[in-house]
Coordinates of C-alpha atoms in Angstrom, one line a residue:
X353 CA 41.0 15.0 -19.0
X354 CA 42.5 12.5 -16.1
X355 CA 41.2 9.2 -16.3
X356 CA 40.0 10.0 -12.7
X357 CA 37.7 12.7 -13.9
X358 CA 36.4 10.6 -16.9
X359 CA 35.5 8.0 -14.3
X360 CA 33.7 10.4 -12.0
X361 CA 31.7 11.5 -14.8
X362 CA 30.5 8.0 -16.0
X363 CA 29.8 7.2 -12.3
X364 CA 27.7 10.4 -12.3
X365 CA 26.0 9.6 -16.2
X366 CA 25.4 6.0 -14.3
X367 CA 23.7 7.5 -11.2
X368 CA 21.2 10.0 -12.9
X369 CA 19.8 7.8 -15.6
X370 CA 19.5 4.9 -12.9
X371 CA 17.6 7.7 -11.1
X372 CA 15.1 8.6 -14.2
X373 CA 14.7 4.4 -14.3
X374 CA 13.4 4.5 -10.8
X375 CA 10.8 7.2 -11.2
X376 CA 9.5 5.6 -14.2
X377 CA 9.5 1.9 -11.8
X378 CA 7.7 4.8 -8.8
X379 CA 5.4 5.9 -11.7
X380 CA 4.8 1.9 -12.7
X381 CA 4.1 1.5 -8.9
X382 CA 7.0 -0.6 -7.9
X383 CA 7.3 -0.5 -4.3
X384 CA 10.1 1.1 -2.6
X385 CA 11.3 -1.9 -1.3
X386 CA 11.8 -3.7 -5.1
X387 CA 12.8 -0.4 -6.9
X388 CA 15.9 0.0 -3.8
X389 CA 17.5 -3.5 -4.5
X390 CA 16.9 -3.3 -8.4
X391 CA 18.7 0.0 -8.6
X392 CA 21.5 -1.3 -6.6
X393 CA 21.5 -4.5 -8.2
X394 CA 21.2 -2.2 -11.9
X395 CA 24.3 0.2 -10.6
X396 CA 26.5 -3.4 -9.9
X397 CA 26.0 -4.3 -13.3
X398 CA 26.6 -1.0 -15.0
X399 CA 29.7 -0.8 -13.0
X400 CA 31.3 -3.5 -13.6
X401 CA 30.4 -3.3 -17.3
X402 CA 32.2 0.1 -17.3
X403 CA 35.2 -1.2 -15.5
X404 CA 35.5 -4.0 -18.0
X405 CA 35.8 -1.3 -20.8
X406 CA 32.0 -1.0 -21.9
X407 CA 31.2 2.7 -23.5
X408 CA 28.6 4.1 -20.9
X409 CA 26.9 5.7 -23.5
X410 CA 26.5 2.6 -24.8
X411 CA 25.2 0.8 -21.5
X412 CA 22.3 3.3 -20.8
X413 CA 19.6 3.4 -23.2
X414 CA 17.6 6.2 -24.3
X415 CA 14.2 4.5 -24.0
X416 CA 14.3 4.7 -20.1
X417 CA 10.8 4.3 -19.6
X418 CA 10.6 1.0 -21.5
X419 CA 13.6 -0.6 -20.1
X420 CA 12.1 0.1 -16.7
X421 CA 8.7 -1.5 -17.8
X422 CA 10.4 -4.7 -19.1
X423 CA 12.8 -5.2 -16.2
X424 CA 9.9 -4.8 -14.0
X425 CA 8.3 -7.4 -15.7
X426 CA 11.5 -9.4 -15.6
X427 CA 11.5 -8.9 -12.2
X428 CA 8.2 -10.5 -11.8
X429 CA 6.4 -7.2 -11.2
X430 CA 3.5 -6.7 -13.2
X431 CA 2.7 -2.8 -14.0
X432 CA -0.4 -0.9 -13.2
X433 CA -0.6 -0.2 -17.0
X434 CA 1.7 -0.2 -20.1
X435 CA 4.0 3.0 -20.5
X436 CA 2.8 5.6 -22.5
X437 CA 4.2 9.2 -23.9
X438 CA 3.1 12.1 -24.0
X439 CA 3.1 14.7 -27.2
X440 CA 6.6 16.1 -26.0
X441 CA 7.5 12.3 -25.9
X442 CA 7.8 11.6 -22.1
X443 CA 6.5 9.2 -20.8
X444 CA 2.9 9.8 -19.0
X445 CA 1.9 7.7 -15.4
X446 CA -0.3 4.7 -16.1
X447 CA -4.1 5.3 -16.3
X448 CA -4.6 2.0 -14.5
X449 CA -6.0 2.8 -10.9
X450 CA -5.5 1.2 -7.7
X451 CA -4.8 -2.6 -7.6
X452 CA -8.2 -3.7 -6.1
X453 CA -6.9 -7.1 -4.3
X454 CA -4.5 -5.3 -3.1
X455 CA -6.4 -2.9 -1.2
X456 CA -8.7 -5.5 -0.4
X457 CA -5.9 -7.8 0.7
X458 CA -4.0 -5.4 2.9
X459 CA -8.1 -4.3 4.6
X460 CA -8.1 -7.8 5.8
X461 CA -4.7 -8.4 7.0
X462 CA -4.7 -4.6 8.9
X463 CA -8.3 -5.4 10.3
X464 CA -6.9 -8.5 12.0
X465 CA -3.6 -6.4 13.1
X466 CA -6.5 -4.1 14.5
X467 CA -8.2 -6.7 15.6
X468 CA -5.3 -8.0 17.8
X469 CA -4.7 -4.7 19.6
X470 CA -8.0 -4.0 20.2
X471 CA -8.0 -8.3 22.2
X472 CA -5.1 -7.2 24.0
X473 CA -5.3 -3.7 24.9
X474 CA -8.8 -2.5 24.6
X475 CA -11.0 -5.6 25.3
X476 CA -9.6 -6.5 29.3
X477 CA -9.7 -2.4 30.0
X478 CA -13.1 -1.9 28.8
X479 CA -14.1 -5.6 30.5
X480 CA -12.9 -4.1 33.6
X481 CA -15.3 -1.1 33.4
X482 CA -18.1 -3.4 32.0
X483 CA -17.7 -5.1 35.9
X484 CA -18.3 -2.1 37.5
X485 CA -20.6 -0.4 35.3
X486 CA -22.4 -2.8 33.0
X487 CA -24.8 -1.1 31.0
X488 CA -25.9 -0.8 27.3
X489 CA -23.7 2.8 26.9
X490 CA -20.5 1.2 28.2
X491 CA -20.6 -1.5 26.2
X492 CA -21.7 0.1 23.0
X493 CA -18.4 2.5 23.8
X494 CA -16.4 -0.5 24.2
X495 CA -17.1 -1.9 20.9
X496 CA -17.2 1.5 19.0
X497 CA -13.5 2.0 20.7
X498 CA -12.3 -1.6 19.4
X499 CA -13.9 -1.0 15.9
X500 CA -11.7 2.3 15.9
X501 CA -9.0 0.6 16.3
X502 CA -9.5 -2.1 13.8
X503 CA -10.2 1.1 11.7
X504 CA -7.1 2.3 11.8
X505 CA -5.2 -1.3 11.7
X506 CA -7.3 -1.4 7.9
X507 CA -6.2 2.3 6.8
X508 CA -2.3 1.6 8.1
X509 CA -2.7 -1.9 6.2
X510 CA -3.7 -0.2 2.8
X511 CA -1.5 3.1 3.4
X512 CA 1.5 0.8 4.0
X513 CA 0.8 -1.7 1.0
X514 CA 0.3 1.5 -1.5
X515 CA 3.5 3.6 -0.5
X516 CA 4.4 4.8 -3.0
X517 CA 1.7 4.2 -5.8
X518 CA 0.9 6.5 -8.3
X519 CA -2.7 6.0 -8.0
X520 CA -3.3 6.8 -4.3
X521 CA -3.2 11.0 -4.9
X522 CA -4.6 13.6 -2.3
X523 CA -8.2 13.0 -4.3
X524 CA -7.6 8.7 -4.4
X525 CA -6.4 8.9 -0.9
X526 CA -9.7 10.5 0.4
X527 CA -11.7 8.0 -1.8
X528 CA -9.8 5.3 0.4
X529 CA -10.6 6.9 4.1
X530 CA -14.2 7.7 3.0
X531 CA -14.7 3.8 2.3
X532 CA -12.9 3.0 5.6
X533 CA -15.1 5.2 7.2
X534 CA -18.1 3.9 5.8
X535 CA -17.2 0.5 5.9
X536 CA -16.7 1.0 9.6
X537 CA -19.9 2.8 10.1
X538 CA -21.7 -0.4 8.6
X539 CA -19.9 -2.6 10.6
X540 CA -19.9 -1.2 13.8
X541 CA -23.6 -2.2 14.4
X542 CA -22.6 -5.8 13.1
X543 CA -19.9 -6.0 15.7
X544 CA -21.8 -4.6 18.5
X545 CA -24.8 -7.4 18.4
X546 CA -22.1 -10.4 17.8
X547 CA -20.2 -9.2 21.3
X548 CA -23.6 -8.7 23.1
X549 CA -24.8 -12.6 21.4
X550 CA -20.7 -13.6 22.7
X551 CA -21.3 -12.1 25.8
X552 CA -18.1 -10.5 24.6
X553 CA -15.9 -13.2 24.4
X554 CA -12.3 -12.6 23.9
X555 CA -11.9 -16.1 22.5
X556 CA -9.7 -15.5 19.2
X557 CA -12.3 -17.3 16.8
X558 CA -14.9 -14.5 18.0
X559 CA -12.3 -11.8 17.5
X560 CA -10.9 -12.6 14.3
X561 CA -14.6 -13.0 13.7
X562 CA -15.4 -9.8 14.5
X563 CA -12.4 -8.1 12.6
X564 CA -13.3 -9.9 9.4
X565 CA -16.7 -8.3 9.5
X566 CA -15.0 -4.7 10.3
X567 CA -11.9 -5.7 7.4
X568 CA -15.2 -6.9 5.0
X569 CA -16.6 -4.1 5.4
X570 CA -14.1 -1.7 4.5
X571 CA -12.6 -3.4 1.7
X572 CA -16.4 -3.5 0.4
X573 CA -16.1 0.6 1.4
X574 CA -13.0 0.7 -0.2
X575 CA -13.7 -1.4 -3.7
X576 CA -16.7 1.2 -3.8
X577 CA -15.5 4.6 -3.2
X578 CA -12.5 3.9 -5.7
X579 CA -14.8 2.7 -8.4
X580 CA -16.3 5.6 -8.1
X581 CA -14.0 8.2 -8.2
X582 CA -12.7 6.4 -11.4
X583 CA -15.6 6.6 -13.6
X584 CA -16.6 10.3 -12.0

């Protein structure tokens, strides 16, 4: 066998186990972002180990699941949970759930992301129509549309901080909306006599004010529904 064909081979023995290494940091709930520039970072290494005469058999290690746990944690990362195998001897996902200040953390900041298109787009449109038609209705419809929005800034907050986590399934994903939603639903009465009291202000205090209560209330939604599902 060319020395070529030996070389391709390693490089392919290199790229397959560094692939099993990043399902088990997907399954530890790494984000993308991390588990991209260790495996490149992992592949420089290897590489240059194998060019400097290494055996590759000898470089990748057969307990792939706890050499991705312990360069996460060298990393920095802590895991959802410590590895675990199954009877057949792979490795099983954590049983750990979501990472509750997490969730809570990225309600807060996507609430005030809401928040902020909901000042700027949806506040001096619905103002407008206030001026011309300034009834309770209208301005019950105003606030319902900017808490919507502030809805969505908290579920794109918490869908973009858990890419990727092993927790947040089809059934753990519904858990998360449903206390959005209801978190919403709570607040949206909350919001509505704080803009009527602010004659609704757009001054940022009263705002950000308002999109704490909305994020507050969905992260309490949130912490809820989750700890539910887990001890169902």
């Amino acid at each position: 066998m060319s020395e070529a064909e030996l070389a391709r081979r390693a490089a392919d023995r290199i790229e397959a186990w560094i692939a099993a290494v990043d399902a088990e940091w997907c399954t530890l709930g790494v984000p993308p972002r991390d588990r991209r520039a260790w495996a490149v970072a992992l592949e420089e290494d290897l590489d240059e180990s194998a060019d400097a005469g290494a055996d590759v058999g000898d470089l990748l290690v057969d307990d792939v699941a706890g050499f991705a746990h312990d360069l996460a944690l060298a990393n920095g990362f802590q895991p959802v949970a410590e590895p675990r195998d199954r009877a057949d001897g792979t490795p099983s996902a954590p049983s750990g759930g979501l990472p509750r200040a997490a969730v809570i953390g990225a309600a807060l900041v996507g609430g005030v992301l809401g928040a902020c298109v909901a000042w700027w787009v949806v506040y001096p449109l619905g103002l407008q129509s206030l001026g011309e038609v300034s009834d309770l209705a209208a301005a019950v419809v105003l606030d319902t549309t900017a808490v919507v929005v502030t809805l969505v800034g908290v579920v794109a907050g918490v869908r973009w901080r858990l890419r990727g986590h092993p927790a947040l399934g089809v059934g753990t994903d519904g858990r998360v909306v449903l206390g959005v939603l209801a978190g919403g639903a709570v607040a949206t009465g909350p919001v509505v006599l704080l803009s009527r009291a602010t004659a609704y202000s757009t001054w940022s205090p009263v705002l950000l004010l308002e999109a704490g209560v909305v994020a507050a209330c969905c992260a309490a939604g949130i912490a809820v529904t989750t700890r539910s599902g887990r001890s169902g």
